[in-house]
XYZ file of C-alpha atoms in Angstrom:
582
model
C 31.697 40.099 -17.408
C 32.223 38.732 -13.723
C 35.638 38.502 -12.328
C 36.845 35.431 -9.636
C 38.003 37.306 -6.908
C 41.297 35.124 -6.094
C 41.612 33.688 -2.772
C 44.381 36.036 -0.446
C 47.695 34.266 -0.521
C 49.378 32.976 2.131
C 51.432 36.053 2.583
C 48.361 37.912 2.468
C 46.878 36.040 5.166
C 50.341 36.370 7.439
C 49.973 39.998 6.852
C 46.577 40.403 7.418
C 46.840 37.626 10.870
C 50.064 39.557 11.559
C 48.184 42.984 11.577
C 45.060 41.489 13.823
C 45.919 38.760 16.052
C 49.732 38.210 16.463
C 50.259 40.266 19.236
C 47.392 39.237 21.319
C 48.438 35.638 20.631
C 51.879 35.878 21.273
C 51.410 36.938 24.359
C 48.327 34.855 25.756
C 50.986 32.203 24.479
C 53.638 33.855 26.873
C 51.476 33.356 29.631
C 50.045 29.900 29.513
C 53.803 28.811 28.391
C 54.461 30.207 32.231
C 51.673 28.062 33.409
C 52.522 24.623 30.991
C 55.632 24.056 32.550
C 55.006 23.054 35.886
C 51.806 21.369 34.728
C 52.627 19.366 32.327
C 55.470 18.047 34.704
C 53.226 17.438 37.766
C 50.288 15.678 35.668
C 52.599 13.122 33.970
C 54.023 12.571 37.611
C 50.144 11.977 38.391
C 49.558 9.604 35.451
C 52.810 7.516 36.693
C 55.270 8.677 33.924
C 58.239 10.531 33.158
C 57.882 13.969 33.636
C 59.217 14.600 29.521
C 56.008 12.623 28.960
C 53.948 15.652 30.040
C 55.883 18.055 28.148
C 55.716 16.059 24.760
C 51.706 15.532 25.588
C 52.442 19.761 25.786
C 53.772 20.031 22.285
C 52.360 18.813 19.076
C 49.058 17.821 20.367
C 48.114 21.743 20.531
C 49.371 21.415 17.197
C 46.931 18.836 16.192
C 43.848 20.472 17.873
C 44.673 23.846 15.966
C 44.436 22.257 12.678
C 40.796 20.377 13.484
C 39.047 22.134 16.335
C 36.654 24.319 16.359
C 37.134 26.771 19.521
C 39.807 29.526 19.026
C 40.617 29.468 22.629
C 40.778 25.846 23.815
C 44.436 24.379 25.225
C 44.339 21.017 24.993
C 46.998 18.525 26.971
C 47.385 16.484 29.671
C 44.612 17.248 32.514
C 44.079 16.194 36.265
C 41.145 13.917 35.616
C 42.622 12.230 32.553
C 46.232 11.703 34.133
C 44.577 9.978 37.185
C 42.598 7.616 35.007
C 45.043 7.109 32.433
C 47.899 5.918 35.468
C 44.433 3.313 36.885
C 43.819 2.606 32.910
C 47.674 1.536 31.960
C 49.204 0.282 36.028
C 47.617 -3.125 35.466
C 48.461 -3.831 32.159
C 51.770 -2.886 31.947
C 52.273 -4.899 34.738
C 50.211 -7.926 33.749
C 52.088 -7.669 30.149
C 55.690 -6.534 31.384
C 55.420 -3.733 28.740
C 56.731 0.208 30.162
C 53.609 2.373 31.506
C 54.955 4.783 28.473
C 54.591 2.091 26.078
C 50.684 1.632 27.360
C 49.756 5.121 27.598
C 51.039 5.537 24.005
C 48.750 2.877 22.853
C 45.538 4.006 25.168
C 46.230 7.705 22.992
C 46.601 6.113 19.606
C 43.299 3.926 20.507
C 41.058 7.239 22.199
C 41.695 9.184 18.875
C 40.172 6.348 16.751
C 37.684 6.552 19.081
C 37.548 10.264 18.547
C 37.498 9.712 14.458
C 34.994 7.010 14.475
C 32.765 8.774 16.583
C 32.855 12.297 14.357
C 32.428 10.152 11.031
C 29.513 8.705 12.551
C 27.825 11.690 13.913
C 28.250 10.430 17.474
C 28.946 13.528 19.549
C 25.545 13.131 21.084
C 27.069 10.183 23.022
C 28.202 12.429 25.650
C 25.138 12.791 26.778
C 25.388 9.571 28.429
C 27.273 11.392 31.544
C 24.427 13.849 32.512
C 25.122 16.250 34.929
C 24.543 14.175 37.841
C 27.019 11.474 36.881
C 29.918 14.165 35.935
C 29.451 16.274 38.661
C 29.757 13.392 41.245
C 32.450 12.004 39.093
C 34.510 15.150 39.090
C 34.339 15.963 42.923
C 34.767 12.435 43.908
C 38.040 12.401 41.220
C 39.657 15.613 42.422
C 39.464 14.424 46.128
C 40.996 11.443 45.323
C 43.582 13.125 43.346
C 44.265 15.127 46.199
C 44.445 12.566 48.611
C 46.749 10.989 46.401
C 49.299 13.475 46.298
C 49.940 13.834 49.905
C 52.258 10.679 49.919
C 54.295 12.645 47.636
C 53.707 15.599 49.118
C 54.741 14.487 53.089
C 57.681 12.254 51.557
C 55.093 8.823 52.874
C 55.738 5.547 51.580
C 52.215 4.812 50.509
C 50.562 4.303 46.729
C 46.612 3.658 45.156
C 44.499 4.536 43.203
C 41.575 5.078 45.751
C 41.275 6.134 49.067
C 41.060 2.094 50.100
C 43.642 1.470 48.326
C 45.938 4.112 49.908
C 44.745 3.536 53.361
C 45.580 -0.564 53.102
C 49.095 0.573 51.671
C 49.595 2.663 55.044
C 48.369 0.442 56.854
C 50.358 -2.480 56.046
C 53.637 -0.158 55.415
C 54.360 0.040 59.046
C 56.121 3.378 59.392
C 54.168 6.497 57.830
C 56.260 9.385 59.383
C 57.003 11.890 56.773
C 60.065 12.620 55.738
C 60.822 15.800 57.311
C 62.454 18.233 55.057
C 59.843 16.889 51.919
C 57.288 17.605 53.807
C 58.907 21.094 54.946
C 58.782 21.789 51.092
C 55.807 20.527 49.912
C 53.743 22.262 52.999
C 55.628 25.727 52.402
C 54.432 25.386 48.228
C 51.175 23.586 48.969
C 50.379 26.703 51.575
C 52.433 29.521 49.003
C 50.515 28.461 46.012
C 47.196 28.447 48.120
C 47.488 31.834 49.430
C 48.778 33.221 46.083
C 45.413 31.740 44.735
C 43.467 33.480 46.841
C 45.191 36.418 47.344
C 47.188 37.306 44.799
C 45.161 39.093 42.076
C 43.546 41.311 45.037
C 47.142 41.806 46.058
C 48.513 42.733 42.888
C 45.532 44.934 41.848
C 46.340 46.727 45.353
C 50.235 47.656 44.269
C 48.757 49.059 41.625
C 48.303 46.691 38.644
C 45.116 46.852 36.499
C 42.414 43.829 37.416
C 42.989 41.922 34.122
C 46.423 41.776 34.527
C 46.490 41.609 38.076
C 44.285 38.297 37.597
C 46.294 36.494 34.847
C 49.837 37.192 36.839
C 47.817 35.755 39.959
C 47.481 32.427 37.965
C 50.675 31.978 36.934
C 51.786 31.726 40.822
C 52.977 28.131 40.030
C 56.277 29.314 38.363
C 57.140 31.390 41.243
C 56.986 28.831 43.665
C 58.887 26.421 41.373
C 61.627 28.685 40.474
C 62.201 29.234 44.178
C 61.793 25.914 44.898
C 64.406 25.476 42.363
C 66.910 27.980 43.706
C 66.726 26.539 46.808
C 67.630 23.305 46.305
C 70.511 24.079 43.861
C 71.963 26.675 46.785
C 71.345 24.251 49.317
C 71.944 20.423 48.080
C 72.857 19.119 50.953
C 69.694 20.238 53.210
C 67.698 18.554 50.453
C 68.926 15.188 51.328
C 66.960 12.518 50.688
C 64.094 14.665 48.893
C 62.749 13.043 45.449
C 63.517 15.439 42.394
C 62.189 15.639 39.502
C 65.416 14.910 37.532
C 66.672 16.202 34.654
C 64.116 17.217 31.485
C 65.650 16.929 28.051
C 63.593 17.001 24.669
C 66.560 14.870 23.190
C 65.010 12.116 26.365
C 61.767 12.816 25.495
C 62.077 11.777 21.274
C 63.442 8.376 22.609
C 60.771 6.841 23.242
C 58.833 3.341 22.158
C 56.472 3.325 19.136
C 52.662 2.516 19.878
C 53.126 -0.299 17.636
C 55.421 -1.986 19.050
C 53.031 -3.055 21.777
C 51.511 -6.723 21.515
C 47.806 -7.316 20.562
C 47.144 -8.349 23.733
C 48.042 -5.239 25.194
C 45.934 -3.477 22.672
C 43.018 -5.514 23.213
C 43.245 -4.955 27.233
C 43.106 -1.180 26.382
C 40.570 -0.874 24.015
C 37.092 -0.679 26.940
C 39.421 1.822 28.863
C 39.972 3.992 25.932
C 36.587 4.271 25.687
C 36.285 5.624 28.337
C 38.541 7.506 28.326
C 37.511 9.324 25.368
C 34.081 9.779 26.525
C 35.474 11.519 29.567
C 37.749 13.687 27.844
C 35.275 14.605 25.100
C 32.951 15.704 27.740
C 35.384 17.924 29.950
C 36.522 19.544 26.443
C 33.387 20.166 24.957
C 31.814 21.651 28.294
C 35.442 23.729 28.514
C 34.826 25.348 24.455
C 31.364 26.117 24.758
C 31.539 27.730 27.888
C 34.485 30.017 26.605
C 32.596 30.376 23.302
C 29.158 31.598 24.944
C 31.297 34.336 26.348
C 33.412 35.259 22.957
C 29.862 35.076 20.869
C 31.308 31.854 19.381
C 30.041 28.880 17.908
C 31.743 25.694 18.687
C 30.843 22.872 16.486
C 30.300 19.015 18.703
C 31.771 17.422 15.745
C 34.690 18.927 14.893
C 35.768 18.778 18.381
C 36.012 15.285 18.098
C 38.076 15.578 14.571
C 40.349 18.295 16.770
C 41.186 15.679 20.131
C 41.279 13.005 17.926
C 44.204 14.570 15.928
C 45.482 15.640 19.054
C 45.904 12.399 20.614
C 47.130 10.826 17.439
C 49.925 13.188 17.931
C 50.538 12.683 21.703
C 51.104 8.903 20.157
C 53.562 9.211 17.806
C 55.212 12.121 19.898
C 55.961 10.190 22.731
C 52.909 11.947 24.855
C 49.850 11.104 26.945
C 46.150 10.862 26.833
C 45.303 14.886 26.572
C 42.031 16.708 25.882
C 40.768 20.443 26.520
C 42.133 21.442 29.542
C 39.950 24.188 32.224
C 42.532 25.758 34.032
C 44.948 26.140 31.129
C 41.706 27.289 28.705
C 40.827 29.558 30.952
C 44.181 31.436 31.269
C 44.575 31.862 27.214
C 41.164 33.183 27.290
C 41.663 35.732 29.506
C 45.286 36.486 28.428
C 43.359 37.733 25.077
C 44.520 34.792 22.516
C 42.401 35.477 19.129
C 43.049 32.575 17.210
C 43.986 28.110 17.574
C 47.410 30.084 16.520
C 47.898 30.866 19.758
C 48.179 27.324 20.809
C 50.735 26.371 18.171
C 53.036 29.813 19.463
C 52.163 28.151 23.002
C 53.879 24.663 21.392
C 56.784 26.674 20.388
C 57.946 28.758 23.630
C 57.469 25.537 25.905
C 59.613 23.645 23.371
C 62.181 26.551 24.167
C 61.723 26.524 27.807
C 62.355 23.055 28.146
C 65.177 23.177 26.121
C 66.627 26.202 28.015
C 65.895 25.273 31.757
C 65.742 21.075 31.094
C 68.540 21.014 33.155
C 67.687 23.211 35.973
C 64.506 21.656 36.706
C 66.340 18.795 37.829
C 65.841 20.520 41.410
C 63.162 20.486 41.303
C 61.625 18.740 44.465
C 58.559 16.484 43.229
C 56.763 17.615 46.114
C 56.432 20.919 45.022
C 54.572 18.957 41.908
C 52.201 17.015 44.119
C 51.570 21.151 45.742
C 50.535 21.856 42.294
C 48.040 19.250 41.328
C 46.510 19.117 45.284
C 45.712 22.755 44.569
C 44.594 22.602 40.586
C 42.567 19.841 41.627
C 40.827 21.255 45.147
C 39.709 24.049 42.286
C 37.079 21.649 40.809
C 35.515 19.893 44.274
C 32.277 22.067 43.971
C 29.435 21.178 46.352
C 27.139 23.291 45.206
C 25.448 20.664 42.798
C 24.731 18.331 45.489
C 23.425 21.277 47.195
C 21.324 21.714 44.375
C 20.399 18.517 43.502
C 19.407 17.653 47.483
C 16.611 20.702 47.008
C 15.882 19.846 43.422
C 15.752 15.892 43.095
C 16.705 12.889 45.438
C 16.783 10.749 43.352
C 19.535 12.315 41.265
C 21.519 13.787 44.233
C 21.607 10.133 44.951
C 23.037 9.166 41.799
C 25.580 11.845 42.263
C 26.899 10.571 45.126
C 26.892 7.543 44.769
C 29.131 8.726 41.545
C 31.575 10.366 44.046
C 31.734 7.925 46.833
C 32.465 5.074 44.024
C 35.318 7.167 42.496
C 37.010 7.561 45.976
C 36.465 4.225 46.972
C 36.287 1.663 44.387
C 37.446 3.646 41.222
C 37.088 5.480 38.440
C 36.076 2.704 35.639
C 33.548 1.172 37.815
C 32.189 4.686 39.310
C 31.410 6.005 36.026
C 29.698 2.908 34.211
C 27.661 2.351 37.204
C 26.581 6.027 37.136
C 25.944 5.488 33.370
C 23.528 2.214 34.285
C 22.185 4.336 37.121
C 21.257 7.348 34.959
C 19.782 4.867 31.926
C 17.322 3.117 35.032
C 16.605 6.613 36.153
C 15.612 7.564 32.869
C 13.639 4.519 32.303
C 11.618 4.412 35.448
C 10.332 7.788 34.510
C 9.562 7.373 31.247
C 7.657 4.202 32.496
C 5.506 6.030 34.673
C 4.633 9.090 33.322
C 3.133 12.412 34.437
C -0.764 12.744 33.150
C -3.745 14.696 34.541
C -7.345 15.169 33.897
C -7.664 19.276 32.742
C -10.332 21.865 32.161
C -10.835 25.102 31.141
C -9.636 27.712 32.698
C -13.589 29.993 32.641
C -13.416 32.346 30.140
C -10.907 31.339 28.232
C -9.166 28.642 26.043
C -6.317 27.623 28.335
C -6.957 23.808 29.959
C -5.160 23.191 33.051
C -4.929 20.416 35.794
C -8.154 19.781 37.614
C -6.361 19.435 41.072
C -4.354 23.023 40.385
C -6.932 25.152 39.401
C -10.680 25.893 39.410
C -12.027 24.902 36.163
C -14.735 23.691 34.052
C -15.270 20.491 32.808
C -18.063 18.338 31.490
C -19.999 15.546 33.145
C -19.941 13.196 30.120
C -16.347 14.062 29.102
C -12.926 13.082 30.524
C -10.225 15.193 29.221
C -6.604 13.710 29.626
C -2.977 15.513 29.489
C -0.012 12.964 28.243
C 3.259 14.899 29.094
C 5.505 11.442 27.935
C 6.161 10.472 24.654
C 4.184 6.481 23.924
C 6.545 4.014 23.961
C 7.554 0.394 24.466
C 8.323 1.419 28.434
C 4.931 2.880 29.296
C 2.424 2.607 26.751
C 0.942 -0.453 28.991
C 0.989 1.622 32.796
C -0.728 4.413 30.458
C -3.460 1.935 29.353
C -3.715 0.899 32.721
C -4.222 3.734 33.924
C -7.040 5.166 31.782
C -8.732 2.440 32.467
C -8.544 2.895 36.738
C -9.003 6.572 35.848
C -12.805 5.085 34.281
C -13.989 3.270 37.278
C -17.022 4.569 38.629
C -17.824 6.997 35.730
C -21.084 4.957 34.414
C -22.240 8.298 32.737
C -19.055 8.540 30.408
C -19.054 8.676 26.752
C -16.268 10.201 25.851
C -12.650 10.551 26.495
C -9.721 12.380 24.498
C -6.203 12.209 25.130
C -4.826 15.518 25.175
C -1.536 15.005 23.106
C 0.517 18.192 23.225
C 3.384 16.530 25.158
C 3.938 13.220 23.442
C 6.688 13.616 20.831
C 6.606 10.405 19.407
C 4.788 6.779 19.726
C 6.415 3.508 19.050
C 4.766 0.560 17.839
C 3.827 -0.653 21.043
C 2.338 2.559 22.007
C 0.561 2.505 18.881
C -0.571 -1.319 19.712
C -1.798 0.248 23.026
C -3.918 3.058 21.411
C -5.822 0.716 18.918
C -6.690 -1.714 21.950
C -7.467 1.196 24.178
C -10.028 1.967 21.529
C -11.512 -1.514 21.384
C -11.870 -1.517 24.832
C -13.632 1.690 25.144
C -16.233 1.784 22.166
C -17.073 -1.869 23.742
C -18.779 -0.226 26.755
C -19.679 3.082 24.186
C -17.374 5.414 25.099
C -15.153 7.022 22.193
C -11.458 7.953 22.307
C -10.490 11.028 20.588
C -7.160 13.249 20.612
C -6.265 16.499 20.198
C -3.171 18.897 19.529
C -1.554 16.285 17.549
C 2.098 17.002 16.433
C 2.376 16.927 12.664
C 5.362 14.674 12.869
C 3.291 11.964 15.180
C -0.077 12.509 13.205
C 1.577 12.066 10.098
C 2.939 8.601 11.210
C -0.637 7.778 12.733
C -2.602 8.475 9.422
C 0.242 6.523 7.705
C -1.523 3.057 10.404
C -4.703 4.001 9.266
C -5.936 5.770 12.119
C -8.961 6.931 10.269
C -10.066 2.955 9.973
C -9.721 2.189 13.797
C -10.423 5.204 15.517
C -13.936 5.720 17.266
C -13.815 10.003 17.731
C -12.313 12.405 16.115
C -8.856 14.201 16.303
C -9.324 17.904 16.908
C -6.819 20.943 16.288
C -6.807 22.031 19.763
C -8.373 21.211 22.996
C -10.420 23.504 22.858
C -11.782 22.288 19.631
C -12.750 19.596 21.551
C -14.408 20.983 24.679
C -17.142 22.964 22.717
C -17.760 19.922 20.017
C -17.987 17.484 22.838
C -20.241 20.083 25.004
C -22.750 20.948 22.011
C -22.997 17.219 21.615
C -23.598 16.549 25.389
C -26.105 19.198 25.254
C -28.085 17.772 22.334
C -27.785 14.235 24.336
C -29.181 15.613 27.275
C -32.076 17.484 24.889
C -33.250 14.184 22.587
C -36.058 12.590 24.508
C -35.553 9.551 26.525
């Protein structure tokens, strides 16, 4: 008789994880721990909060995303992009409803993982196709520069605030004074042009005293810390040449569990939130999903759309109720656990645990911590993603969409992020749309000698006088089944010897009913001056929906396999026309 083979317990499987993947978790969790720290401080500075905000967005919310996700190597929590719109997203209402900014951003993180939920119980990953390349890559240049931009108030100790560069530049303007405050920006220019060259430098210095290129490259990334900790020591040595320089302050987990419940926010404020987180979610979604695939094409992994969405929408349920931030995949940090070797989500949760340590153990000493040195931070995280080499690309490839990109960009600097990305969105849909209304088609032969049919205009190839053979490369729908119609019926002018034309189908995917509509009239209109409409190369998926109208009661011709079918039927028949006496 068969035997069950009984699952492994669960010490099995901590001996068996412990034997594998402990080590090389542990320590990728050593190493983005090193990295977390300033982060998480400097992007809930960005986002207008609390620095303990960033470090409980840190915590649980890996947590979260290990027991859901998909990708073994994804660190999610708070990000550049998402800070920046999350502080646009929750600045206006809090103000409008006299509610804390924490209070807001709790409620926009509780509201993007229903989002998250809903979407991955109704199969709606696909959505995120709605910010095609063009739109995200204008979106994320014209985002980082702004985020940059923004920092430098911060950074230069200037009295100056916005969200976009107008913004900013009316604040200056109407401030009066912008001189810097001297020994800020003495700080923040010595970090901003430390963590820069380290950067740049570092691995190919490292590597050069002697350290191996792997390692060489992940100590390299952690160059934040340095500059912090010295940053640090300075200003505890030196308090008094620090005057007047905004800290930090004091980090304390014991702060950081004291904070409002999502709840107790009023429906209106819920309500004002609810388009935001949106799109929000749609943003973050995208950024993660592009983040675990990429990592997973290079581990031989398979990421799976939907459970992503189950994984940020259980992490941002637990930024909520941990007193955290909006947070999703992160590149920079995602990167650095790749590379640092982590095997398993494990090494996220191990990740959780050392930064809850490291807070609890230097909470107090990063109240030196100059916030300038933070601003350093994000100005060069963020200068990492402006990448011109789409619009490069796009310039050479399409206008059209190099226009749409930045227009993308130049909206997100200058009007912001909410109103950049849905009018890229609208943009991209009319793109779309004006395409698919006109079509490409051509008239093709064959290629002599062989069964291969090709553009007329392209190549050299045979046709026949009585026959005119035309390529659809769209799909027949609502949006240009009419302009088709059209113009098949310009394309017949002057052809008095015609008597037959087929519709070469091997490129339409589908037809709607109005495309449909437009075939059976097409037909009307051509067997009234005796010509005959046939098609060929049929997909079985459209065909099967055609015979299902009865195309066998309406159609003149004939529907043949392949083209070629239909060039020698259609040329034995011309030649027995031409034959029968007059």
């Amino acid at each position: 008789t068969d035997t069950a083979i009984a699952p492994p317990s669960l010490a099995g499987r901590w001996r068996a994880y412990r034997q594998s993947a402990l080590t090389d978790d542990l320590v990728a969790a050593v190493i983005v721990t090193i990295l977390l720290v300033p982060q998480s401080l400097a992007y809930a500075m960005l986002a207008g909060l609390p620095p303990v905000v960033g470090v409980m967005a840190s915590l649980l919310p890996i947590v979260g995303y290990a027991l859901f996700g998909s990708s073994t190597t994804l660190a999610v929590g708070p990000v550049a992009v998402l800070a920046m719109m999350t502080a646009q997203a929750i600045g206006a209402v809090s103000a409008a409803h006299g509610i804390e900014p924490h209070l807001a951003a709790l409620v926009l993180a509780l509201e993007m993982a229903a989002v998250f939920l809903v979407a991955a119980l109704l199969r709606l990953e696909t959505l995120a196709a709605l910010l095609g390349a063009p739109v995200l890559h204008g979106f994320i240049t014209g985002a980082a520069l702004v985020i940059a931009i923004g920092q430098l108030p911060a950074l230069l100790g200037i009295a100056a605030k916005g969200s976009t560069v107008v913004e900013m530049g009316r604040s200056v303007a109407t401030a009066g004074s912008i001189a810097p405050h001297a020994t800020t920006a003495a700080i923040g220019l010595l970090a901003l042009a430390l963590l820069w060259s380290l950067r740049r430098h570092g691995s190919r210095l490292l590597q050069a005293a002697g350290l191996p290129p792997r390692r060489a490259q992940l100590l390299a990334r952690t160059a934040p810390i340095v500059v912090v900790a010295a940053a640090v020591t300075g200003i505890a040595l030196f308090p008094a040449a620090a005057e007047g320089v905004a800290l930090a302050g004091r980090i304390s987990l014991g702060d950081g569990l004291s904070f409002p419940l999502p709840w107790q926010a009023p429906p209106a404020v819920w309500r004002a939130l609810a388009m935001p987180a949106v799109l929000l979610a749609l943003v973050a979604y995208v950024e993660s999903l592009a983040v675990a695939e990429a990592l997973g094409a290079r581990r031989g992994e398979k990421v799976s759309p939907r459970r992503e969405l189950f994984g940020l929408a259980a992490a941002n349920a637990a930024a909520s109720v941990a007193g955290g931030m909006p947070v999703t995949g992160g590149f920079a940090r995602s990167i650095v656990n790749f590379d640092a070797g982590a095997r398993t989500r494990l090494a996220g949760v191990w990740t959780a645990i050392l930064l809850a340590v490291a807070i609890a153990l230097l909470g107090d000493v990063l109240q030196y911590l100059p916030k300038a040195v933070l601003a350093a931070t994000i100005i060069v995280a963020v200068l990492s993603l402006v990448d011109f080499g789409p619009f490069v690309l796009a310039w050479r490839y399409s206008r059209t969409e190099f226009g749409l990109m930045l227009l993308v960009a130049l909206m997100t600097l200058t009007v912001g992020v909410k109103e950049a990305l849905f009018a890229g969105v609208v943009a991209a849909v009319g793109v779309l749309l004006q395409r698919t209304a006109r079509p490409h088609w051509t008239e093709v032969g064959r290629l002599a000698g062989t069964e291969v049919f090709r553009n007329v205009s392209r190549f050299k190839v045979e046709t026949l006088p009585h026959v005119l053979a035309i390529r659809v490369d769209e799909s027949l729908v609502f949006t240009n089944s009419r302009w088709i119609s059209e113009t098949l019926s310009a394309a017949l002018a002057g052809r008095p010897r015609l008597r037959h034309v087929v519709l070469m189908m091997s490129g339409v995917n589908g037809i709607d009913l109005t495309g449909l509509e437009v075939l059976m009239q097409l037909d009307r209109e051509l067997d009234a001056r005796g010509v005959r409409l046939h098609f060929s190369e049929l997909k079985g998926p459209v065909r099967d929906r055609l015979e299902r109208a009865g195309i066998g009661d309406w159609l003149s011709g004939e529907i043949y396999m392949t083209q070629h079918d239909a060039f020698c039927a259609l040329a034995k028949d011309s030649a027995e026309s031409a034959a029968a006496p007059a």
